[in-house]
CSV table of C-alpha atoms in Angstrom, one decimal:
chain,number,residue,atom,x,y,z
A,219,MET,CA,-126.0,-29.1,-99.1
A,220,GLY,CA,-123.1,-30.5,-97.1
A,221,GLN,CA,-119.6,-31.1,-98.1
A,222,SER,CA,-119.7,-34.9,-98.5
A,223,LEU,CA,-117.3,-34.7,-101.5
A,224,ALA,CA,-114.8,-32.3,-100.0
A,225,GLY,CA,-111.3,-33.0,-101.3
A,226,LYS,CA,-112.5,-35.2,-104.1
A,227,ILE,CA,-111.6,-34.7,-107.8
A,228,ALA,CA,-114.4,-35.3,-110.3
A,229,LEU,CA,-114.5,-35.5,-114.1
A,230,ILE,CA,-117.8,-35.1,-115.8
A,231,THR,CA,-118.1,-35.7,-119.6
A,232,GLY,CA,-120.7,-33.7,-121.5
A,233,GLY,CA,-120.8,-31.4,-118.5
A,234,SER,CA,-121.4,-28.1,-120.4
A,235,ARG,CA,-125.2,-28.5,-120.8
A,236,GLY,CA,-128.3,-30.5,-119.7
A,237,ILE,CA,-128.0,-33.2,-117.2
A,238,GLY,CA,-124.2,-33.1,-117.2
A,239,ALA,CA,-124.1,-29.4,-116.3
A,240,VAL,CA,-126.4,-29.8,-113.4
A,241,ILE,CA,-124.5,-32.8,-112.1
A,242,ALA,CA,-121.3,-30.8,-112.3
A,243,LYS,CA,-122.8,-28.0,-110.2
A,244,ARG,CA,-124.2,-30.4,-107.7
A,245,LEU,CA,-120.8,-32.2,-107.2
A,246,ALA,CA,-119.1,-28.9,-106.9
A,247,ALA,CA,-121.6,-27.7,-104.3
A,248,GLU,CA,-120.8,-30.9,-102.3
A,249,GLY,CA,-117.1,-29.9,-102.3
A,250,ALA,CA,-115.6,-31.7,-105.3
A,251,ALA,CA,-113.1,-30.1,-107.6
A,252,VAL,CA,-114.8,-30.7,-111.0
A,253,THR,CA,-113.5,-30.8,-114.5
A,254,ILE,CA,-116.1,-30.8,-117.3
A,255,THR,CA,-115.6,-31.7,-120.9
A,256,HIS,CA,-117.1,-29.9,-123.9
A,257,VAL,CA,-117.1,-30.4,-127.7
A,258,GLY,CA,-118.3,-27.3,-129.4
A,259,SER,CA,-118.1,-23.7,-128.3
A,260,SER,CA,-116.3,-23.3,-125.1
A,261,ASP,CA,-118.6,-20.4,-124.1
A,262,THR,CA,-121.3,-22.6,-122.6
A,263,ALA,CA,-118.8,-24.7,-120.7
A,264,GLU,CA,-117.0,-21.6,-119.4
A,265,ALA,CA,-120.3,-20.2,-118.2
A,266,ILE,CA,-120.9,-23.3,-116.1
A,267,VAL,CA,-117.4,-23.0,-114.7
A,268,GLN,CA,-118.0,-19.4,-113.8
A,269,ASP,CA,-121.3,-20.3,-112.1
A,270,ILE,CA,-119.5,-22.8,-109.9
A,271,LEU,CA,-116.6,-20.5,-109.1
A,272,GLN,CA,-118.9,-17.7,-108.1
A,273,SER,CA,-120.7,-20.1,-105.8
A,274,GLY,CA,-117.4,-20.8,-104.1
A,275,GLY,CA,-116.7,-24.1,-105.8
A,276,GLN,CA,-113.8,-25.4,-107.8
A,277,ALA,CA,-114.2,-26.0,-111.6
A,278,ARG,CA,-112.4,-26.1,-114.9
A,279,THR,CA,-113.3,-27.1,-118.4
A,280,ILE,CA,-111.4,-29.0,-121.2
A,281,ARG,CA,-112.3,-29.9,-124.8
A,282,ALA,CA,-112.7,-33.6,-125.3
A,283,ASP,CA,-114.7,-34.9,-128.3
A,284,ALA,CA,-116.0,-38.4,-127.4
A,285,SER,CA,-116.2,-39.3,-131.1
A,286,GLU,CA,-112.4,-39.1,-131.3
A,287,ILE,CA,-110.4,-42.1,-130.2
A,288,GLY,CA,-108.1,-41.1,-127.4
A,289,ALA,CA,-110.2,-38.1,-126.2
A,290,GLY,CA,-111.4,-39.9,-123.1
A,291,ALA,CA,-108.0,-41.1,-122.0
A,292,GLY,CA,-106.7,-37.6,-122.7
A,293,ALA,CA,-109.4,-36.1,-120.5
A,294,VAL,CA,-108.4,-38.4,-117.7
A,295,ALA,CA,-104.7,-37.7,-118.1
A,296,ASP,CA,-105.4,-34.0,-118.2
A,297,THR,CA,-107.5,-34.1,-115.0
A,298,VAL,CA,-104.8,-36.1,-113.2
A,299,ALA,CA,-102.1,-33.8,-114.4
A,300,HIS,CA,-103.9,-30.6,-113.2
A,301,GLU,CA,-105.7,-31.8,-110.1
A,302,GLY,CA,-103.4,-34.5,-108.8
A,303,GLY,CA,-105.7,-37.5,-109.2
A,304,LEU,CA,-109.2,-38.7,-110.0
A,305,ASP,CA,-111.8,-39.9,-107.5
A,306,ILE,CA,-115.1,-39.6,-109.4
A,307,LEU,CA,-115.9,-40.1,-113.0
A,308,VAL,CA,-119.4,-39.3,-114.3
A,309,SER,CA,-119.6,-40.5,-117.9
A,310,ASN,CA,-122.5,-38.6,-119.4
A,311,ALA,CA,-121.7,-37.8,-123.0
A,312,GLY,CA,-123.9,-39.4,-125.6
A,313,ILE,CA,-125.9,-39.0,-128.8
A,314,ASN,CA,-129.2,-40.3,-130.2
A,315,ILE,CA,-130.1,-40.9,-133.8
A,316,SER,CA,-133.7,-42.0,-134.2
A,317,LYS,CA,-134.6,-43.5,-137.5
A,318,SER,CA,-136.5,-46.4,-139.0
A,319,ILE,CA,-134.5,-49.5,-139.9
A,320,GLU,CA,-134.9,-48.6,-143.5
A,321,SER,CA,-133.3,-45.2,-143.0
A,322,LEU,CA,-130.4,-46.2,-140.8
A,323,SER,CA,-127.0,-46.3,-142.3
A,324,ILE,CA,-123.7,-47.9,-141.2
A,325,GLU,CA,-122.5,-44.3,-140.6
A,326,ASP,CA,-125.4,-43.8,-138.1
A,327,TYR,CA,-124.4,-47.0,-136.4
A,328,SER,CA,-120.8,-46.0,-136.1
A,329,ALA,CA,-121.6,-42.5,-134.8
A,330,VAL,CA,-123.9,-43.8,-132.0
A,331,PHE,CA,-121.8,-46.7,-131.0
A,332,ASP,CA,-118.5,-44.7,-131.1
A,333,ILE,CA,-119.8,-42.1,-128.7
A,334,ASN,CA,-122.2,-44.1,-126.5
A,335,VAL,CA,-120.2,-47.4,-126.3
A,336,ARG,CA,-116.6,-47.1,-127.4
A,337,ALA,CA,-116.0,-43.8,-125.7
A,338,ASN,CA,-117.4,-45.2,-122.4
A,339,PHE,CA,-115.1,-48.2,-122.8
A,340,GLU,CA,-112.1,-45.9,-123.3
A,341,ILE,CA,-112.7,-43.4,-120.5
A,342,ILE,CA,-113.8,-45.9,-117.9
A,343,LYS,CA,-110.7,-48.1,-118.7
A,344,ALA,CA,-108.5,-45.0,-118.4
A,345,ALA,CA,-110.1,-43.8,-115.2
A,346,ALA,CA,-109.9,-47.2,-113.5
A,347,ALA,CA,-106.2,-47.3,-114.2
A,348,VAL,CA,-105.6,-44.2,-112.0
A,349,MET,CA,-108.3,-44.5,-109.4
A,350,SER,CA,-107.7,-45.5,-105.8
A,351,PRO,CA,-109.9,-47.6,-103.4
A,352,GLY,CA,-113.0,-45.6,-102.6
A,353,SER,CA,-113.3,-44.1,-106.0
A,354,ARG,CA,-116.6,-43.9,-107.9
A,355,ILE,CA,-117.7,-44.3,-111.5
A,356,VAL,CA,-121.2,-43.3,-112.5
A,357,VAL,CA,-122.5,-43.9,-116.0
A,358,ILE,CA,-125.6,-42.2,-117.4
A,359,THR,CA,-127.6,-44.7,-119.6
A,360,ALA,CA,-131.4,-44.6,-120.3
A,361,THR,CA,-134.6,-46.6,-119.8
A,362,ILE,CA,-134.8,-46.9,-123.5
A,363,ALA,CA,-132.3,-49.7,-123.2
A,364,ASN,CA,-135.2,-51.9,-122.0
A,365,ASP,CA,-138.4,-50.0,-123.0
A,366,TYR,CA,-138.7,-49.2,-126.7
A,367,PHE,CA,-141.8,-47.1,-126.4
A,368,ALA,CA,-141.8,-45.9,-130.0
A,369,PRO,CA,-140.3,-46.9,-133.4
A,370,GLY,CA,-136.9,-45.7,-134.5
A,371,LEU,CA,-135.2,-46.1,-131.1
A,372,ALA,CA,-133.4,-49.5,-131.7
A,373,LEU,CA,-129.9,-48.0,-132.3
A,374,TYR,CA,-129.9,-45.7,-129.3
A,375,GLY,CA,-131.4,-48.4,-127.0
A,376,ALA,CA,-129.0,-51.0,-128.1
A,377,SER,CA,-126.0,-48.7,-127.4
A,378,LYS,CA,-127.3,-48.0,-123.9
A,379,ALA,CA,-128.0,-51.6,-123.2
A,380,ALA,CA,-124.3,-52.3,-124.1
A,381,VAL,CA,-123.2,-49.8,-121.5
A,382,ASN,CA,-125.4,-51.3,-118.9
A,383,GLY,CA,-123.6,-54.5,-119.6
A,384,PHE,CA,-120.2,-52.8,-119.1
A,385,VAL,CA,-121.4,-51.6,-115.7
A,386,GLN,CA,-122.5,-55.0,-114.5
A,387,GLY,CA,-119.4,-56.8,-115.8
A,388,TRP,CA,-116.9,-54.2,-114.6
A,389,ALA,CA,-118.4,-54.2,-111.1
A,390,ARG,CA,-116.9,-57.6,-110.8
A,391,ASP,CA,-113.5,-56.4,-112.1
A,392,LEU,CA,-113.3,-53.3,-110.0
A,393,GLY,CA,-114.9,-54.4,-106.8
A,394,PRO,CA,-111.8,-56.1,-105.4
A,395,ARG,CA,-110.0,-52.8,-105.9
A,396,GLY,CA,-112.6,-50.9,-103.8
A,397,ILE,CA,-113.9,-49.0,-106.9
A,398,THR,CA,-117.7,-48.9,-107.5
A,399,ILE,CA,-119.4,-48.5,-110.8
A,400,ASN,CA,-123.1,-47.9,-111.2
A,401,ALA,CA,-125.5,-46.8,-113.9
A,402,ILE,CA,-128.1,-44.1,-113.6
A,403,VAL,CA,-131.0,-45.0,-115.9
A,404,PRO,CA,-133.1,-41.9,-116.5
A,405,GLY,CA,-136.4,-41.8,-118.2
A,406,PRO,CA,-137.6,-38.6,-119.9
A,407,VAL,CA,-135.8,-35.6,-118.5
A,408,ASP,CA,-136.6,-32.0,-119.3
A,409,THR,CA,-133.5,-30.5,-121.0
A,410,ASP,CA,-132.9,-28.1,-123.9
A,411,MET,CA,-132.4,-31.2,-126.1
A,412,ASN,CA,-135.6,-32.9,-124.8
A,413,PRO,CA,-138.1,-30.3,-123.6
A,414,ASP,CA,-141.2,-31.4,-121.9
A,415,GLN,CA,-143.5,-29.1,-123.8
A,416,THR,CA,-143.8,-30.8,-127.2
A,417,GLU,CA,-146.2,-33.1,-128.9
A,418,LEU,CA,-143.9,-36.1,-128.3
A,419,ALA,CA,-143.5,-35.1,-124.7
A,420,THR,CA,-147.3,-35.2,-124.3
A,421,PHE,CA,-147.3,-38.7,-125.6
A,422,ILE,CA,-144.4,-39.8,-123.4
A,423,LYS,CA,-145.9,-38.3,-120.2
A,424,GLY,CA,-149.0,-40.4,-120.9
A,425,ARG,CA,-146.8,-43.4,-120.2
A,426,VAL,CA,-145.3,-42.1,-117.0
A,427,PRO,CA,-147.3,-42.9,-113.8
A,428,LEU,CA,-146.2,-39.5,-112.3
A,429,GLU,CA,-147.4,-37.8,-115.5
A,430,ARG,CA,-144.4,-35.6,-115.9
A,431,TYR,CA,-140.8,-35.4,-117.1
A,432,GLY,CA,-138.0,-35.7,-114.6
A,433,GLN,CA,-135.8,-32.6,-113.8
A,434,PRO,CA,-132.0,-32.6,-114.2
A,435,ASN,CA,-131.6,-31.8,-110.5
A,436,GLU,CA,-133.3,-35.1,-109.6
A,437,ILE,CA,-130.7,-37.0,-111.7
A,438,ALA,CA,-127.9,-34.9,-110.2
A,439,ALA,CA,-129.1,-35.7,-106.7
A,440,LEU,CA,-128.8,-39.4,-107.4
A,441,ALA,CA,-125.4,-38.9,-109.1
A,442,SER,CA,-124.2,-37.1,-106.0
A,443,PHE,CA,-125.3,-39.9,-103.7
A,444,LEU,CA,-123.6,-42.6,-105.8
A,445,ALA,CA,-120.4,-40.5,-105.9
A,446,GLY,CA,-120.5,-40.1,-102.1
A,447,PRO,CA,-119.4,-42.0,-99.1
A,448,GLU,CA,-122.8,-43.4,-98.2
A,449,ALA,CA,-123.0,-45.4,-101.5
A,450,GLY,CA,-119.9,-47.5,-100.7
A,451,PHE,CA,-121.8,-50.8,-100.8
A,452,ILE,CA,-123.6,-50.2,-104.1
A,453,THR,CA,-121.9,-51.4,-107.3
A,454,GLY,CA,-123.0,-52.9,-110.5
A,455,ALA,CA,-126.5,-51.4,-110.0
A,456,ARG,CA,-128.7,-49.9,-112.7
A,457,MET,CA,-130.7,-47.3,-110.8
A,458,VAL,CA,-133.8,-46.4,-112.7
A,459,ILE,CA,-135.2,-42.9,-112.2
A,460,ASP,CA,-138.1,-42.6,-114.6
A,461,GLY,CA,-141.3,-41.7,-112.7
A,462,GLY,CA,-142.4,-45.3,-112.9
A,463,MET,CA,-142.4,-45.4,-116.7
A,464,SER,CA,-140.7,-48.8,-116.9
A,465,VAL,CA,-142.9,-50.4,-114.2
């Protein structure tokens, strides 16, 4: 890898595991100083930081619970205070509650929309307020926003569709300031929360033309590109990376 992000300061939410952790490592390998957020035990997040440091990168971790109002703005303020600015935001934190319409509660709705929608609104608004021209915002959504391939996915899909709407609308607001905002729209990706060796995974792979799950490093490669200098004319895009599932 090169150093296309050398001198850049990046904040990755949900960066202690899964896709977020791999994105954090990739951006650090490209030269960015990364701050990752975690919610639960700090041990996992600290292990990611240590991996980056041992590889010669720059990294730190902070606690920020996306379900709490003010956490996103606090994470932005903390990053700016410690690092001197913010050039790249990767908003990756999210949850999924899959239930039938009969089983869903208003509490389920609040939990999903608080983290997947309200928290994105808050942290992107806070980041945009401190970013300079040339900065990048990358939001992780999901193909489920458009492809409800099984029952019980309406709440999660609707929340991701809302975020896709933010991306398209805010591209108009932020473009004149030289700030890009794009969505990465993954299909099924092999992580500890969504392993590719289950009965459900077998069903899902049957709907993917490439007949496999994606790998976190494939998502991270796209995130790195969108965060880098070569993506300066891309904004408001929803970049689908799903093995052809939504074709």
